[in-house]
Short mmCIF file of C-alpha atoms in Angstrom, two decimals:
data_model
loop_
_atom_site.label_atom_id
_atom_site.label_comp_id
_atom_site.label_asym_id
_atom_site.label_seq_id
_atom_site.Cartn_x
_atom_site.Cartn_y
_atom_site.Cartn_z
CA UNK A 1 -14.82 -8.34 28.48
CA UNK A 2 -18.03 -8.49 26.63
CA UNK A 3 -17.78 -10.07 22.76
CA UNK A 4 -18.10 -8.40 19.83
CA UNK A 5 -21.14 -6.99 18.18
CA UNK A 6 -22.41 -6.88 15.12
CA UNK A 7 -25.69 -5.07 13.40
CA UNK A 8 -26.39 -4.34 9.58
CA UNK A 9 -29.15 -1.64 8.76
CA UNK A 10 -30.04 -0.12 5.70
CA UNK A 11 -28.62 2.75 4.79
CA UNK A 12 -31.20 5.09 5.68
CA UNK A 13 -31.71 7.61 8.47
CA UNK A 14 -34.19 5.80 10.49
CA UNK A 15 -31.34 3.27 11.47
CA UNK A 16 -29.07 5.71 13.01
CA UNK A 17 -31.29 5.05 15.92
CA UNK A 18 -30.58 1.50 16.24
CA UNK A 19 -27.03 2.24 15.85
CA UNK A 20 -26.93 4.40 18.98
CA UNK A 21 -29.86 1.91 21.08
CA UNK A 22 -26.57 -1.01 20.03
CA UNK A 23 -24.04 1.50 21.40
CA UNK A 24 -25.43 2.54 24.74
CA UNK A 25 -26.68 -1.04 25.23
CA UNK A 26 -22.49 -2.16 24.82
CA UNK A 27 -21.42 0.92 26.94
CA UNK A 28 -24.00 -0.12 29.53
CA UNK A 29 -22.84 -3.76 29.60
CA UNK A 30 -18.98 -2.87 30.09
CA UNK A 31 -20.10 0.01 32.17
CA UNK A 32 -18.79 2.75 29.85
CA UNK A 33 -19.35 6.53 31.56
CA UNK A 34 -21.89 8.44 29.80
CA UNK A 35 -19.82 11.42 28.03
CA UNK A 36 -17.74 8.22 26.12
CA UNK A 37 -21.14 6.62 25.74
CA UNK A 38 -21.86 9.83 24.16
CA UNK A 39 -18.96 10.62 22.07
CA UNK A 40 -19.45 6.97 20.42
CA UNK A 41 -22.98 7.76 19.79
CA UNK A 42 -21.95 10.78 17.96
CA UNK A 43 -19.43 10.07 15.98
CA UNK A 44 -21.11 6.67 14.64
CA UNK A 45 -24.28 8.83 13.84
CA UNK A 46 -21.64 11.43 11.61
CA UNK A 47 -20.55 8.54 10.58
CA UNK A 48 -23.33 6.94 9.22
CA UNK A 49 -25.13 10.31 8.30
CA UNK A 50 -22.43 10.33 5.78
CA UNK A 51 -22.43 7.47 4.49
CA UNK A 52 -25.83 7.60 3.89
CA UNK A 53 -25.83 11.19 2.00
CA UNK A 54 -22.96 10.98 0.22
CA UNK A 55 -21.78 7.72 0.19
CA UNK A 56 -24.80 5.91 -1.19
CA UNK A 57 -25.35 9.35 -3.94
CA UNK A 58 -26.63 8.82 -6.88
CA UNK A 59 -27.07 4.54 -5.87
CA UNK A 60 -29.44 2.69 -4.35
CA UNK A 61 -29.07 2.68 -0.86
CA UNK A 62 -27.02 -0.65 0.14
CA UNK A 63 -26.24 -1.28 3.81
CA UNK A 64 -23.97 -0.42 6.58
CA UNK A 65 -22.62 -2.64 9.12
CA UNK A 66 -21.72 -1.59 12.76
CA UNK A 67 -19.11 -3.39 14.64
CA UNK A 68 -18.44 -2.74 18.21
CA UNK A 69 -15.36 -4.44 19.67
CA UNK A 70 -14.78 -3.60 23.23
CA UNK A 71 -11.12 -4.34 24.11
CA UNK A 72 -9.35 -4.15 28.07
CA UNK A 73 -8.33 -0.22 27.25
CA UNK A 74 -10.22 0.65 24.19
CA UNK A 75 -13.45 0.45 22.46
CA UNK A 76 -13.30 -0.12 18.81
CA UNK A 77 -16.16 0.92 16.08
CA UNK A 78 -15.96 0.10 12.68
CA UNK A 79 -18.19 1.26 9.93
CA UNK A 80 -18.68 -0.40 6.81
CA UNK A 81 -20.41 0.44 3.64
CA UNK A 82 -20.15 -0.75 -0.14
CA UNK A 83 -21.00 3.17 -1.49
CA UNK A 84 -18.48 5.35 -2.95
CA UNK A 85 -15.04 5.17 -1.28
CA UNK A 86 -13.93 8.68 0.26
CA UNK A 87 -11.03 9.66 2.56
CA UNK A 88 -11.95 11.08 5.23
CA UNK A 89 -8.35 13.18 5.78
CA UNK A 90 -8.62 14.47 2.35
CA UNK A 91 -11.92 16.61 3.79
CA UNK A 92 -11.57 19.77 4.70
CA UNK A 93 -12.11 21.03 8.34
CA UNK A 94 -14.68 23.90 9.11
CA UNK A 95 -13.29 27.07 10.29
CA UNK A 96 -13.69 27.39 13.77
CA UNK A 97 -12.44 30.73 14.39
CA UNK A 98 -15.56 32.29 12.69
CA UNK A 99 -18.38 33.07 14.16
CA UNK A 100 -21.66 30.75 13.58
CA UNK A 101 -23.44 32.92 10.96
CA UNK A 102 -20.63 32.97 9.14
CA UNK A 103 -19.79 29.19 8.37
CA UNK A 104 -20.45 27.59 5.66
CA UNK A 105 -23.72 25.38 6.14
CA UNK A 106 -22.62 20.91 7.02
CA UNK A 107 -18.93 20.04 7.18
CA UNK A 108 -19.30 19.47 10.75
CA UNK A 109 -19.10 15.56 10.91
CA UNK A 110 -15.62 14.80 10.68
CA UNK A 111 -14.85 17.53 12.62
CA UNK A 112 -17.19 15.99 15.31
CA UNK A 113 -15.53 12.35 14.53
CA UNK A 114 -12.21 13.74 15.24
CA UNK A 115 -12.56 15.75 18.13
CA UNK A 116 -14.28 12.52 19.88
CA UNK A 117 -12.02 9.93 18.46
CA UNK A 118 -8.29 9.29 20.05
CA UNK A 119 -7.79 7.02 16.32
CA UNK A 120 -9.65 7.34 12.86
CA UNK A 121 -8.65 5.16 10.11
CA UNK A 122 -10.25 4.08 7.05
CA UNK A 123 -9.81 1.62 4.58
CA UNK A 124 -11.48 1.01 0.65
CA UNK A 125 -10.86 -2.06 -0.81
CA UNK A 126 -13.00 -5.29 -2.48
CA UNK A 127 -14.27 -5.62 0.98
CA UNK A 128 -16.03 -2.24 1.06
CA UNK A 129 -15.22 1.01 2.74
CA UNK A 130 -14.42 0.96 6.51
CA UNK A 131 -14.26 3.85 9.10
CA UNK A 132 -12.60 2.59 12.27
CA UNK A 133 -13.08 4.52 15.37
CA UNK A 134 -10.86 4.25 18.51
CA UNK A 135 -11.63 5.75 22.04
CA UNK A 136 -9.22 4.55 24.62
CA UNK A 137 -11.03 3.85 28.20
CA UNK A 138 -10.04 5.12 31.49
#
């Protein structure tokens, strides 16, 4: 099993892409299937979109931190920043049942994170806020 990895990036939206070049380049190496290669991308991106909207409002953009930690069965992200703390359960999920035009506009990310995601946790404490992502392997 391949080791661990680790990038920081500025919080800012051009580093979303090295996020997901650091993902596929893992998947590749433990020869992840595409559509999990996928779901990783997208939920880290959510993720990180996030953070980087909301999490760093109204501060100066700090940084986030990408861990990838590839495990026998599992494939671990976690997502740290040192913005404002916020739980991502205590969000509301969009309303599926209604039809595009109708839905409010964002509020799609978590809903994203979740449906691609067997675990979500998340954790605020002097250490900074971390999102940990769990998809289990076949």
């Amino acid at each position: 099993m391949s080791k661990r990895r680790r990038l920081t990036r500025a919080a800012e939206l051009g580093s979303l892409s090295h996020f997901r070049k650091s993902i596929a380049e893992c998947c590749a190496e433990l020869g992840i299937d595409e559509e999990t290669t996928y779901d990783l991308q997208l939920a880290a991106d959510e993720a990180c979109t996030n953070v980087i909207q909301h999490g760093y409002a109204g501060m100066n953009p700090g940084s986030i931190i990408l861990e990838i930690i590839p495990a026998e069965d599992e494939i671990t992200m976690r997502i740290t920043d040192f913005g404002h703390p916020f739980e991502p359960s205590s969000a509301p999920m969009p309303d599926t049942s209604a039809p595009l035009e109708e839905r409010a506009e964002g509020g799609f990310g978590l809903f994203f994170i979740y449906q691609t995601m067997d675990e979500v946790d998340y954790v605020s404490d002097e250490e900074g806020n971390t999102l940990i992502l769990k998809r289990r392997l076949q």
